Amino acid sequence: MRIIIFFFLVGINGFYTRAQQIRPLADTYTVVYESPNPNYFYAYSPGIVRLNSGRIIATYDVSGKEVPVRERGRISISDDGGKTWQQMGAFPFMHARPFVSGNSIYVLGHNRDLIIIRSDDDGKTWSEPVKLTEGQDWHQAPCNVHYANGCVYLV
């Protein structure tokens, strides 16, 4: 089993600090996303799910002055156990969590309202975002996914 570790840096009071060297927690690791300019582009809120096919799907937020809202969330995939990654898409919400239900993969997050996208082809393509609420102001952090009694719980 290979463990994939995400590294994200958040500064004091919710503001991001200038790029700093972070000592790895493991001798071997894989970088899923690396900011092209850590002073202006920030990555945070990682999520990960492994499909029955072995494909790994990672989600994460990218923010900063130059990041359009429609590309705030990102999806990357790995088909080699996490050795290499390819960005497969972007979505207009944040604090997302990927999970599997039936034969579909879902990514749930928020941009005020709760929003969800779905893939029926192992993450190759994704649906248009669908609002699950209207005119509300949700806030959530990425959470654990728990499967029990035929239900999916985000806790």
CSV table of C-alpha atoms in Angstrom, one decimal:
chain,number,residue,atom,x,y,z
A,1,MET,CA,0.0,0.0,0.0
A,2,ARG,CA,1.3,3.4,-0.9
A,3,ILE,CA,0.5,6.5,1.2
A,4,ILE,CA,0.1,9.8,-0.5
A,5,ILE,CA,0.8,12.9,1.5
A,6,PHE,CA,-0.5,16.4,0.7
A,7,PHE,CA,1.4,19.4,1.9
A,8,PHE,CA,-0.3,22.7,2.3
A,9,LEU,CA,0.9,25.8,4.2
A,10,VAL,CA,-1.4,28.3,5.9
A,11,GLY,CA,-0.1,31.3,7.7
A,12,ILE,CA,-1.2,33.2,10.8
A,13,ASN,CA,-4.7,34.6,11.0
A,14,GLY,CA,-5.8,32.8,7.9
A,15,PHE,CA,-3.4,34.7,5.6
A,16,TYR,CA,-0.8,32.8,3.6
A,17,THR,CA,2.8,33.5,4.3
A,18,ARG,CA,5.6,33.6,1.8
A,19,ALA,CA,6.8,30.3,0.5
A,20,GLN,CA,8.8,28.3,3.1
A,21,GLN,CA,10.6,25.0,2.9
A,22,ILE,CA,8.6,22.3,4.6
A,23,ARG,CA,10.5,19.2,5.9
A,24,PRO,CA,8.8,16.1,4.4
A,25,LEU,CA,7.1,13.7,6.7
A,26,ALA,CA,8.3,10.8,4.7
A,27,ASP,CA,11.4,9.9,2.7
A,28,THR,CA,9.3,9.3,-0.5
A,29,TYR,CA,6.3,11.3,-1.4
A,30,THR,CA,4.5,12.5,-4.5
A,31,VAL,CA,3.5,16.1,-5.2
A,32,VAL,CA,-0.1,16.3,-6.6
A,33,TYR,CA,-0.1,20.0,-7.1
A,34,GLU,CA,2.7,22.6,-6.7
A,35,SER,CA,1.9,26.3,-6.8
A,36,PRO,CA,3.6,28.1,-9.7
A,37,ASN,CA,4.0,31.1,-7.4
A,38,PRO,CA,3.2,30.5,-3.7
A,39,ASN,CA,3.0,34.2,-3.0
A,40,TYR,CA,0.0,34.5,-5.2
A,41,PHE,CA,-1.5,31.0,-5.6
A,42,TYR,CA,-2.5,28.9,-2.6
A,43,ALA,CA,-3.5,25.2,-2.4
A,44,TYR,CA,-5.5,23.8,0.4
A,45,SER,CA,-8.5,21.5,1.4
A,46,PRO,CA,-7.3,18.2,-0.1
A,47,GLY,CA,-9.6,15.3,-0.7
A,48,ILE,CA,-8.8,11.8,-2.0
A,49,VAL,CA,-10.7,8.7,-3.1
A,50,ARG,CA,-9.5,5.4,-4.6
A,51,LEU,CA,-11.7,3.7,-7.2
A,52,ASN,CA,-12.2,0.0,-7.6
A,53,SER,CA,-10.2,0.3,-10.9
A,54,GLY,CA,-7.2,1.5,-8.8
A,55,ARG,CA,-7.5,5.0,-10.2
A,56,ILE,CA,-6.9,7.7,-7.5
A,57,ILE,CA,-8.8,11.0,-7.6
A,58,ALA,CA,-7.6,14.0,-5.7
A,59,THR,CA,-9.4,17.3,-5.2
A,60,TYR,CA,-8.0,20.5,-3.8
A,61,ASP,CA,-8.7,24.2,-3.7
A,62,VAL,CA,-6.5,26.8,-5.5
A,63,SER,CA,-7.0,30.4,-4.6
A,64,GLY,CA,-5.3,33.7,-5.0
A,65,LYS,CA,-5.7,37.1,-6.8
A,66,GLU,CA,-5.4,35.6,-10.3
A,67,VAL,CA,-7.5,32.5,-9.8
A,68,PRO,CA,-11.0,32.8,-11.4
A,69,VAL,CA,-13.9,31.4,-9.3
A,70,ARG,CA,-14.8,28.9,-12.0
A,71,GLU,CA,-11.4,27.3,-11.5
A,72,ARG,CA,-11.2,27.4,-7.7
A,73,GLY,CA,-11.5,23.6,-7.2
A,74,ARG,CA,-9.3,21.2,-9.1
A,75,ILE,CA,-9.4,17.5,-9.8
A,76,SER,CA,-6.3,15.4,-10.5
A,77,ILE,CA,-6.1,11.7,-11.3
A,78,SER,CA,-3.4,9.0,-11.0
A,79,ASP,CA,-3.5,5.6,-12.7
A,80,ASP,CA,-0.1,4.4,-11.3
A,81,GLY,CA,-0.7,4.2,-7.6
A,82,GLY,CA,0.0,7.9,-7.1
A,83,LYS,CA,3.4,8.1,-8.8
A,84,THR,CA,2.3,10.6,-11.4
A,85,TRP,CA,-0.7,12.9,-11.5
A,86,GLN,CA,-2.7,14.6,-14.3
A,87,GLN,CA,-5.1,17.5,-13.8
A,88,MET,CA,-8.5,16.5,-15.2
A,89,GLY,CA,-10.7,19.4,-14.4
A,90,ALA,CA,-11.7,22.4,-12.4
A,91,PHE,CA,-14.9,23.3,-10.6
A,92,PRO,CA,-16.4,26.6,-9.3
A,93,PHE,CA,-16.6,25.7,-5.6
A,94,MET,CA,-14.4,25.0,-2.7
A,95,HIS,CA,-13.9,22.8,0.4
A,96,ALA,CA,-14.8,19.8,-1.8
A,97,ARG,CA,-14.9,16.2,-0.9
A,98,PRO,CA,-14.8,13.4,-3.5
A,99,PHE,CA,-16.8,10.2,-2.8
A,100,VAL,CA,-18.1,7.2,-4.6
A,101,SER,CA,-21.7,6.0,-4.7
A,102,GLY,CA,-22.9,3.2,-7.0
A,103,ASN,CA,-21.0,3.5,-10.3
A,104,SER,CA,-20.5,7.3,-10.0
A,105,ILE,CA,-18.0,9.6,-8.4
A,106,TYR,CA,-19.2,12.8,-6.8
A,107,VAL,CA,-17.5,15.9,-5.6
A,108,LEU,CA,-19.5,18.0,-3.1
A,109,GLY,CA,-18.5,21.5,-1.9
A,110,HIS,CA,-19.8,25.0,-1.6
A,111,ASN,CA,-19.7,28.5,-3.1
A,112,ARG,CA,-22.3,29.9,-0.7
A,113,ASP,CA,-24.8,27.2,-1.9
A,114,LEU,CA,-24.0,23.5,-1.7
A,115,ILE,CA,-22.9,22.3,-5.2
A,116,ILE,CA,-22.1,18.9,-6.6
A,117,ILE,CA,-20.6,17.4,-9.7
A,118,ARG,CA,-20.6,13.8,-11.0
A,119,SER,CA,-18.5,11.5,-13.2
A,120,ASP,CA,-19.8,8.3,-14.6
A,121,ASP,CA,-16.6,7.4,-16.4
A,122,ASP,CA,-13.9,7.0,-13.6
A,123,GLY,CA,-13.3,10.8,-13.6
A,124,LYS,CA,-12.5,11.3,-17.3
A,125,THR,CA,-15.4,13.8,-17.7
A,126,TRP,CA,-17.6,15.6,-15.2
A,127,SER,CA,-21.1,17.0,-15.2
A,128,GLU,CA,-21.9,20.6,-15.0
A,129,PRO,CA,-22.1,21.8,-11.4
A,130,VAL,CA,-25.6,21.5,-9.8
A,131,LYS,CA,-26.8,23.5,-6.9
A,132,LEU,CA,-28.3,21.5,-4.1
A,133,THR,CA,-29.5,24.7,-2.3
A,134,GLU,CA,-30.6,28.1,-3.5
A,135,GLY,CA,-29.8,31.4,-1.9
A,136,GLN,CA,-28.2,29.9,1.2
A,137,ASP,CA,-24.8,30.6,2.7
A,138,TRP,CA,-23.2,27.2,3.5
A,139,HIS,CA,-19.8,26.8,4.9
A,140,GLN,CA,-18.1,23.5,5.3
A,141,ALA,CA,-14.6,22.2,5.6
A,142,PRO,CA,-13.5,19.1,3.8
A,143,CYS,CA,-14.6,16.1,5.8
A,144,ASN,CA,-14.3,12.3,6.1
A,145,VAL,CA,-16.5,10.1,4.1
A,146,HIS,CA,-18.1,7.1,5.9
A,147,TYR,CA,-20.2,4.4,4.2
A,148,ALA,CA,-22.8,2.5,6.3
A,149,ASN,CA,-26.2,0.9,5.9
A,150,GLY,CA,-26.3,1.8,2.2
A,151,CYS,CA,-25.8,5.5,2.9
A,152,VAL,CA,-22.9,7.9,2.4
A,153,TYR,CA,-22.1,10.2,5.4
A,154,LEU,CA,-19.9,13.2,5.1
A,155,VAL,CA,-18.8,13.8,8.7
